[in-house]
mmCIF file of N, CA, C and O in Angstrom:
data_model
loop_
_atom_site.group_PDB
_atom_site.id
_atom_site.type_symbol
_atom_site.label_atom_id
_atom_site.label_comp_id
_atom_site.label_asym_id
_atom_site.label_seq_id
_atom_site.Cartn_x
_atom_site.Cartn_y
_atom_site.Cartn_z
ATOM 1 N N MET A 1 -55.734 39.984 -17.909
ATOM 2 C CA MET A 1 -55.898 38.932 -16.931
ATOM 3 C C MET A 1 -55.217 37.653 -17.407
ATOM 4 O O MET A 1 -54.554 36.999 -16.640
ATOM 5 N N THR A 2 -55.400 37.317 -18.669
ATOM 6 C CA THR A 2 -54.784 36.109 -19.197
ATOM 7 C C THR A 2 -53.269 36.200 -19.123
ATOM 8 O O THR A 2 -52.608 35.207 -18.832
ATOM 9 N N THR A 3 -52.733 37.385 -19.336
ATOM 10 C CA THR A 3 -51.290 37.560 -19.257
ATOM 11 C C THR A 3 -50.783 37.241 -17.861
ATOM 12 O O THR A 3 -49.759 36.591 -17.707
ATOM 13 N N GLN A 4 -51.503 37.674 -16.825
ATOM 14 C CA GLN A 4 -51.105 37.384 -15.452
ATOM 15 C C GLN A 4 -51.159 35.887 -15.177
ATOM 16 O O GLN A 4 -50.269 35.344 -14.527
ATOM 17 N N ILE A 5 -52.179 35.227 -15.668
ATOM 18 C CA ILE A 5 -52.300 33.791 -15.459
ATOM 19 C C ILE A 5 -51.182 33.060 -16.181
ATOM 20 O O ILE A 5 -50.560 32.153 -15.627
ATOM 21 N N ASP A 6 -50.901 33.472 -17.404
ATOM 22 C CA ASP A 6 -49.803 32.856 -18.161
ATOM 23 C C ASP A 6 -48.465 33.078 -17.475
ATOM 24 O O ASP A 6 -47.635 32.173 -17.397
ATOM 25 N N GLU A 7 -48.265 34.291 -16.960
ATOM 26 C CA GLU A 7 -47.036 34.613 -16.253
ATOM 27 C C GLU A 7 -46.895 33.757 -14.995
ATOM 28 O O GLU A 7 -45.811 33.236 -14.693
ATOM 29 N N LEU A 8 -47.992 33.584 -14.276
ATOM 30 C CA LEU A 8 -47.984 32.762 -13.071
ATOM 31 C C LEU A 8 -47.657 31.309 -13.415
ATOM 32 O O LEU A 8 -46.835 30.675 -12.754
ATOM 33 N N LYS A 9 -48.283 30.784 -14.456
ATOM 34 C CA LYS A 9 -48.031 29.398 -14.863
ATOM 35 C C LYS A 9 -46.574 29.199 -15.270
ATOM 36 O O LYS A 9 -45.949 28.207 -14.888
ATOM 37 N N THR A 10 -46.032 30.137 -16.022
ATOM 38 C CA THR A 10 -44.647 30.033 -16.480
ATOM 39 C C THR A 10 -43.685 30.077 -15.300
ATOM 40 O O THR A 10 -42.780 29.246 -15.193
ATOM 41 N N THR A 11 -43.885 31.036 -14.411
ATOM 42 C CA THR A 11 -43.001 31.171 -13.255
ATOM 43 C C THR A 11 -43.098 29.953 -12.346
ATOM 44 O O THR A 11 -42.079 29.420 -11.894
ATOM 45 N N ALA A 12 -44.311 29.481 -12.096
ATOM 46 C CA ALA A 12 -44.495 28.304 -11.245
ATOM 47 C C ALA A 12 -43.852 27.070 -11.881
ATOM 48 O O ALA A 12 -43.225 26.264 -11.191
ATOM 49 N N SER A 13 -43.984 26.932 -13.189
ATOM 50 C CA SER A 13 -43.371 25.791 -13.882
ATOM 51 C C SER A 13 -41.852 25.815 -13.760
ATOM 52 O O SER A 13 -41.219 24.780 -13.543
ATOM 53 N N GLN A 14 -41.282 26.999 -13.900
ATOM 54 C CA GLN A 14 -39.830 27.123 -13.785
ATOM 55 C C GLN A 14 -39.361 26.822 -12.372
ATOM 56 O O GLN A 14 -38.340 26.152 -12.176
ATOM 57 N N LEU A 15 -40.093 27.323 -11.378
ATOM 58 C CA LEU A 15 -39.732 27.031 -9.989
ATOM 59 C C LEU A 15 -39.866 25.537 -9.692
ATOM 60 O O LEU A 15 -39.004 24.943 -9.039
ATOM 61 N N LEU A 16 -40.936 24.920 -10.166
ATOM 62 C CA LEU A 16 -41.147 23.500 -9.950
ATOM 63 C C LEU A 16 -40.045 22.678 -10.614
ATOM 64 O O LEU A 16 -39.514 21.746 -10.014
ATOM 65 N N ALA A 17 -39.669 23.038 -11.830
ATOM 66 C CA ALA A 17 -38.594 22.327 -12.522
ATOM 67 C C ALA A 17 -37.287 22.424 -11.744
ATOM 68 O O ALA A 17 -36.551 21.437 -11.620
ATOM 69 N N ALA A 18 -37.018 23.597 -11.196
ATOM 70 C CA ALA A 18 -35.794 23.772 -10.405
ATOM 71 C C ALA A 18 -35.833 22.917 -9.144
ATOM 72 O O ALA A 18 -34.831 22.287 -8.775
ATOM 73 N N MET A 19 -36.989 22.872 -8.485
ATOM 74 C CA MET A 19 -37.103 22.059 -7.268
ATOM 75 C C MET A 19 -36.980 20.569 -7.586
ATOM 76 O O MET A 19 -36.331 19.817 -6.852
ATOM 77 N N LEU A 20 -37.593 20.137 -8.671
ATOM 78 C CA LEU A 20 -37.542 18.717 -9.028
ATOM 79 C C LEU A 20 -36.139 18.284 -9.454
ATOM 80 O O LEU A 20 -35.772 17.122 -9.297
ATOM 81 N N SER A 21 -35.365 19.209 -9.988
ATOM 82 C CA SER A 21 -34.010 18.858 -10.420
ATOM 83 C C SER A 21 -32.989 18.929 -9.291
ATOM 84 O O SER A 21 -31.842 18.534 -9.468
ATOM 85 N N ASN A 22 -33.406 19.416 -8.124
ATOM 86 C CA ASN A 22 -32.501 19.529 -6.983
ATOM 87 C C ASN A 22 -32.619 18.267 -6.120
ATOM 88 O O ASN A 22 -33.641 18.052 -5.476
ATOM 89 N N PRO A 23 -31.580 17.445 -6.070
ATOM 90 C CA PRO A 23 -31.666 16.193 -5.310
ATOM 91 C C PRO A 23 -31.823 16.389 -3.799
ATOM 92 O O PRO A 23 -32.246 15.468 -3.102
ATOM 93 N N HIS A 24 -31.509 17.571 -3.289
ATOM 94 C CA HIS A 24 -31.691 17.831 -1.856
ATOM 95 C C HIS A 24 -33.165 18.068 -1.524
ATOM 96 O O HIS A 24 -33.605 17.815 -0.412
ATOM 97 N N ILE A 25 -33.921 18.581 -2.493
ATOM 98 C CA ILE A 25 -35.346 18.827 -2.289
ATOM 99 C C ILE A 25 -36.164 17.607 -2.711
ATOM 100 O O ILE A 25 -37.109 17.210 -2.036
ATOM 101 N N TYR A 26 -35.775 17.017 -3.831
ATOM 102 C CA TYR A 26 -36.563 15.930 -4.416
ATOM 103 C C TYR A 26 -35.619 14.791 -4.793
ATOM 104 O O TYR A 26 -35.159 14.688 -5.922
ATOM 105 N N PRO A 27 -35.320 13.910 -3.831
ATOM 106 C CA PRO A 27 -34.310 12.871 -4.057
ATOM 107 C C PRO A 27 -34.702 11.793 -5.062
ATOM 108 O O PRO A 27 -33.855 11.267 -5.769
ATOM 109 N N GLN A 28 -35.993 11.432 -5.134
ATOM 110 C CA GLN A 28 -36.412 10.408 -6.084
ATOM 111 C C GLN A 28 -37.913 10.481 -6.322
ATOM 112 O O GLN A 28 -38.653 11.017 -5.511
ATOM 113 N N ILE A 29 -38.333 9.929 -7.458
ATOM 114 C CA ILE A 29 -39.751 9.904 -7.783
ATOM 115 C C ILE A 29 -40.462 8.968 -6.810
ATOM 116 O O ILE A 29 -39.951 7.908 -6.474
ATOM 117 N N SER A 30 -41.644 9.374 -6.380
ATOM 118 C CA SER A 30 -42.394 8.539 -5.437
ATOM 119 C C SER A 30 -42.921 7.283 -6.127
ATOM 120 O O SER A 30 -42.889 7.162 -7.346
ATOM 121 N N ASP A 31 -43.426 6.371 -5.327
ATOM 122 C CA ASP A 31 -43.961 5.112 -5.846
ATOM 123 C C ASP A 31 -45.194 5.324 -6.726
ATOM 124 O O ASP A 31 -45.563 4.442 -7.492
ATOM 125 N N THR A 32 -45.805 6.468 -6.622
ATOM 126 C CA THR A 32 -47.007 6.730 -7.413
ATOM 127 C C THR A 32 -46.676 7.377 -8.756
ATOM 128 O O THR A 32 -47.548 7.913 -9.426
ATOM 129 N N GLY A 33 -45.420 7.332 -9.144
ATOM 130 C CA GLY A 33 -45.017 7.797 -10.469
ATOM 131 C C GLY A 33 -45.100 9.284 -10.705
ATOM 132 O O GLY A 33 -45.440 9.735 -11.785
ATOM 133 N N GLY A 34 -44.783 10.058 -9.716
ATOM 134 C CA GLY A 34 -44.787 11.505 -9.888
ATOM 135 C C GLY A 34 -46.088 12.175 -9.504
ATOM 136 O O GLY A 34 -46.243 13.372 -9.687
ATOM 137 N N TYR A 35 -47.052 11.420 -9.013
ATOM 138 C CA TYR A 35 -48.336 11.988 -8.614
ATOM 139 C C TYR A 35 -48.602 11.814 -7.122
ATOM 140 O O TYR A 35 -49.738 11.872 -6.676
ATOM 141 N N GLY A 36 -47.558 11.628 -6.345
ATOM 142 C CA GLY A 36 -47.694 11.390 -4.913
ATOM 143 C C GLY A 36 -47.782 12.667 -4.106
ATOM 144 O O GLY A 36 -47.836 13.779 -4.629
ATOM 145 N N THR A 37 -47.765 12.483 -2.801
ATOM 146 C CA THR A 37 -47.889 13.594 -1.865
ATOM 147 C C THR A 37 -46.748 14.593 -2.011
ATOM 148 O O THR A 37 -46.977 15.800 -2.033
ATOM 149 N N MET A 38 -45.523 14.087 -2.147
ATOM 150 C CA MET A 38 -44.363 14.979 -2.278
ATOM 151 C C MET A 38 -44.481 15.840 -3.527
ATOM 152 O O MET A 38 -44.230 17.050 -3.485
ATOM 153 N N GLU A 39 -44.883 15.249 -4.628
ATOM 154 C CA GLU A 39 -45.025 16.004 -5.875
ATOM 155 C C GLU A 39 -46.124 17.054 -5.762
ATOM 156 O O GLU A 39 -45.956 18.188 -6.217
ATOM 157 N N GLN A 40 -47.240 16.696 -5.137
ATOM 158 C CA GLN A 40 -48.339 17.642 -4.965
ATOM 159 C C GLN A 40 -47.924 18.808 -4.069
ATOM 160 O O GLN A 40 -48.258 19.959 -4.332
ATOM 161 N N GLN A 41 -47.165 18.520 -3.023
ATOM 162 C CA GLN A 41 -46.675 19.580 -2.141
ATOM 163 C C GLN A 41 -45.727 20.509 -2.880
ATOM 164 O O GLN A 41 -45.773 21.729 -2.694
ATOM 165 N N LEU A 42 -44.872 19.952 -3.732
ATOM 166 C CA LEU A 42 -43.949 20.784 -4.499
ATOM 167 C C LEU A 42 -44.694 21.645 -5.514
ATOM 168 O O LEU A 42 -44.331 22.801 -5.734
ATOM 169 N N ILE A 43 -45.739 21.111 -6.126
ATOM 170 C CA ILE A 43 -46.534 21.889 -7.080
ATOM 171 C C ILE A 43 -47.195 23.064 -6.365
ATOM 172 O O ILE A 43 -47.143 24.207 -6.829
ATOM 173 N N ILE A 44 -47.803 22.800 -5.213
ATOM 174 C CA ILE A 44 -48.459 23.861 -4.437
ATOM 175 C C ILE A 44 -47.436 24.906 -4.007
ATOM 176 O O ILE A 44 -47.673 26.118 -4.117
ATOM 177 N N LEU A 45 -46.295 24.461 -3.540
ATOM 178 C CA LEU A 45 -45.236 25.377 -3.119
ATOM 179 C C LEU A 45 -44.754 26.233 -4.289
ATOM 180 O O LEU A 45 -44.558 27.441 -4.145
ATOM 181 N N ALA A 46 -44.586 25.628 -5.451
ATOM 182 C CA ALA A 46 -44.134 26.373 -6.630
ATOM 183 C C ALA A 46 -45.141 27.453 -7.015
ATOM 184 O O ALA A 46 -44.755 28.581 -7.340
ATOM 185 N N VAL A 47 -46.425 27.143 -6.972
ATOM 186 C CA VAL A 47 -47.454 28.131 -7.307
ATOM 187 C C VAL A 47 -47.462 29.259 -6.282
ATOM 188 O O VAL A 47 -47.515 30.444 -6.641
ATOM 189 N N GLU A 48 -47.369 28.913 -5.000
ATOM 190 C CA GLU A 48 -47.340 29.941 -3.951
ATOM 191 C C GLU A 48 -46.110 30.832 -4.087
ATOM 192 O O GLU A 48 -46.198 32.049 -3.929
ATOM 193 N N MET A 49 -44.972 30.228 -4.380
ATOM 194 C CA MET A 49 -43.749 31.017 -4.556
ATOM 195 C C MET A 49 -43.869 31.931 -5.770
ATOM 196 O O MET A 49 -43.450 33.093 -5.723
ATOM 197 N N ALA A 50 -44.433 31.426 -6.849
ATOM 198 C CA ALA A 50 -44.599 32.231 -8.064
ATOM 199 C C ALA A 50 -45.536 33.406 -7.801
ATOM 200 O O ALA A 50 -45.250 34.537 -8.207
ATOM 201 N N GLU A 51 -46.653 33.162 -7.124
ATOM 202 C CA GLU A 51 -47.584 34.239 -6.795
ATOM 203 C C GLU A 51 -46.909 35.306 -5.947
ATOM 204 O O GLU A 51 -47.036 36.508 -6.210
ATOM 205 N N SER A 52 -46.166 34.875 -4.953
ATOM 206 C CA SER A 52 -45.473 35.805 -4.067
ATOM 207 C C SER A 52 -44.424 36.616 -4.826
ATOM 208 O O SER A 52 -44.315 37.834 -4.644
ATOM 209 N N LEU A 53 -43.676 35.940 -5.665
ATOM 210 C CA LEU A 53 -42.634 36.618 -6.445
ATOM 211 C C LEU A 53 -43.241 37.649 -7.394
ATOM 212 O O LEU A 53 -42.770 38.787 -7.472
ATOM 213 N N ILE A 54 -44.297 37.282 -8.083
ATOM 214 C CA ILE A 54 -44.950 38.204 -9.015
ATOM 215 C C ILE A 54 -45.525 39.399 -8.269
ATOM 216 O O ILE A 54 -45.374 40.550 -8.703
ATOM 217 N N GLN A 55 -46.170 39.172 -7.118
ATOM 218 C CA GLN A 55 -46.708 40.283 -6.325
ATOM 219 C C GLN A 55 -45.602 41.212 -5.848
ATOM 220 O O GLN A 55 -45.746 42.434 -5.881
ATOM 221 N N HIS A 56 -44.496 40.636 -5.416
ATOM 222 C CA HIS A 56 -43.371 41.440 -4.943
ATOM 223 C C HIS A 56 -42.816 42.307 -6.078
ATOM 224 O O HIS A 56 -42.554 43.498 -5.883
ATOM 225 N N ILE A 57 -42.670 41.736 -7.242
ATOM 226 C CA ILE A 57 -42.142 42.480 -8.386
ATOM 227 C C ILE A 57 -43.114 43.588 -8.789
ATOM 228 O O ILE A 57 -42.690 44.718 -9.073
ATOM 229 N N GLU A 58 -44.410 43.275 -8.810
ATOM 230 C CA GLU A 58 -45.393 44.288 -9.191
ATOM 231 C C GLU A 58 -45.423 45.449 -8.204
ATOM 232 O O GLU A 58 -45.598 46.597 -8.601
ATOM 233 N N LYS A 59 -45.233 45.182 -6.909
ATOM 234 C CA LYS A 59 -45.203 46.250 -5.911
ATOM 235 C C LYS A 59 -43.927 47.069 -6.011
ATOM 236 O O LYS A 59 -43.943 48.279 -5.842
ATOM 237 N N ALA A 60 -42.812 46.396 -6.277
ATOM 238 C CA ALA A 60 -41.531 47.086 -6.339
ATOM 239 C C ALA A 60 -41.379 47.894 -7.619
ATOM 240 O O ALA A 60 -40.677 48.905 -7.646
ATOM 241 N N HIS A 61 -42.029 47.444 -8.683
ATOM 242 C CA HIS A 61 -41.900 48.107 -9.981
ATOM 243 C C HIS A 61 -43.277 48.309 -10.598
ATOM 244 O O HIS A 61 -43.631 47.639 -11.566
ATOM 245 N N PRO A 62 -44.056 49.237 -10.046
ATOM 246 C CA PRO A 62 -45.405 49.451 -10.586
ATOM 247 C C PRO A 62 -45.334 49.975 -12.014
ATOM 248 O O PRO A 62 -44.492 50.791 -12.351
ATOM 249 N N GLN A 63 -46.217 49.451 -12.827
ATOM 250 C CA GLN A 63 -46.259 49.879 -14.223
ATOM 251 C C GLN A 63 -47.216 51.055 -14.318
ATOM 252 O O GLN A 63 -48.352 50.984 -13.872
ATOM 253 N N SER A 64 -46.751 52.130 -14.893
ATOM 254 C CA SER A 64 -47.611 53.286 -15.065
ATOM 255 C C SER A 64 -47.707 53.599 -16.552
ATOM 256 O O SER A 64 -46.910 53.129 -17.355
ATOM 257 N N GLU A 65 -48.690 54.390 -16.873
ATOM 258 C CA GLU A 65 -48.860 54.794 -18.258
ATOM 259 C C GLU A 65 -47.668 55.652 -18.676
ATOM 260 O O GLU A 65 -47.254 56.543 -17.939
ATOM 261 N N PRO A 66 -47.106 55.391 -19.846
ATOM 262 C CA PRO A 66 -45.991 56.226 -20.293
ATOM 263 C C PRO A 66 -46.482 57.646 -20.568
ATOM 264 O O PRO A 66 -47.559 57.843 -21.121
ATOM 265 N N LYS A 67 -45.711 58.588 -20.119
ATOM 266 C CA LYS A 67 -46.075 59.982 -20.328
ATOM 267 C C LYS A 67 -45.546 60.428 -21.680
ATOM 268 O O LYS A 67 -44.387 60.196 -22.015
ATOM 269 N N ILE A 68 -46.425 61.066 -22.436
ATOM 270 C CA ILE A 68 -46.023 61.561 -23.752
ATOM 271 C C ILE A 68 -45.631 63.016 -23.582
ATOM 272 O O ILE A 68 -46.418 63.845 -23.130
ATOM 273 N N MET A 69 -44.404 63.283 -23.916
ATOM 274 C CA MET A 69 -43.891 64.648 -23.783
ATOM 275 C C MET A 69 -44.113 65.385 -25.094
ATOM 276 O O MET A 69 -43.732 64.887 -26.156
ATOM 277 N N PRO A 70 -44.728 66.565 -25.027
ATOM 278 C CA PRO A 70 -44.938 67.328 -26.256
ATOM 279 C C PRO A 70 -43.602 67.816 -26.810
ATOM 280 O O PRO A 70 -42.673 68.114 -26.063
ATOM 281 N N ASN A 71 -43.503 67.834 -28.130
ATOM 282 C CA ASN A 71 -42.277 68.350 -28.756
ATOM 283 C C ASN A 71 -42.201 69.851 -28.567
ATOM 284 O O ASN A 71 -43.178 70.567 -28.775
ATOM 285 N N LYS A 72 -41.046 70.306 -28.157
ATOM 286 C CA LYS A 72 -40.853 71.738 -27.970
ATOM 287 C C LYS A 72 -40.304 72.318 -29.273
ATOM 288 O O LYS A 72 -39.369 71.765 -29.855
ATOM 289 N N ALA A 73 -40.873 73.404 -29.697
ATOM 290 C CA ALA A 73 -40.388 74.072 -30.917
ATOM 291 C C ALA A 73 -39.090 74.775 -30.611
ATOM 292 O O ALA A 73 -38.932 75.400 -29.578
ATOM 293 N N LYS A 74 -38.140 74.643 -31.515
ATOM 294 C CA LYS A 74 -36.839 75.287 -31.299
ATOM 295 C C LYS A 74 -36.793 76.627 -31.950
ATOM 296 O O LYS A 74 -37.326 76.975 -32.889
#
């Protein structure tokens, strides 16, 4: 469970950093020093995008237990 939470935090942070560095999405820091409405909306959007991306990847590439093949005698 902790791994999923860590993965979500990492992915959301990376998405948020990309959005904040894009001048078309985030042209300037708000008057509230980065804690304004625009920043909060971008944080929420980044988390939602990260959750969606992780769910999509998990569905497309389900992890299964590795099968152990017995050694065949020659």
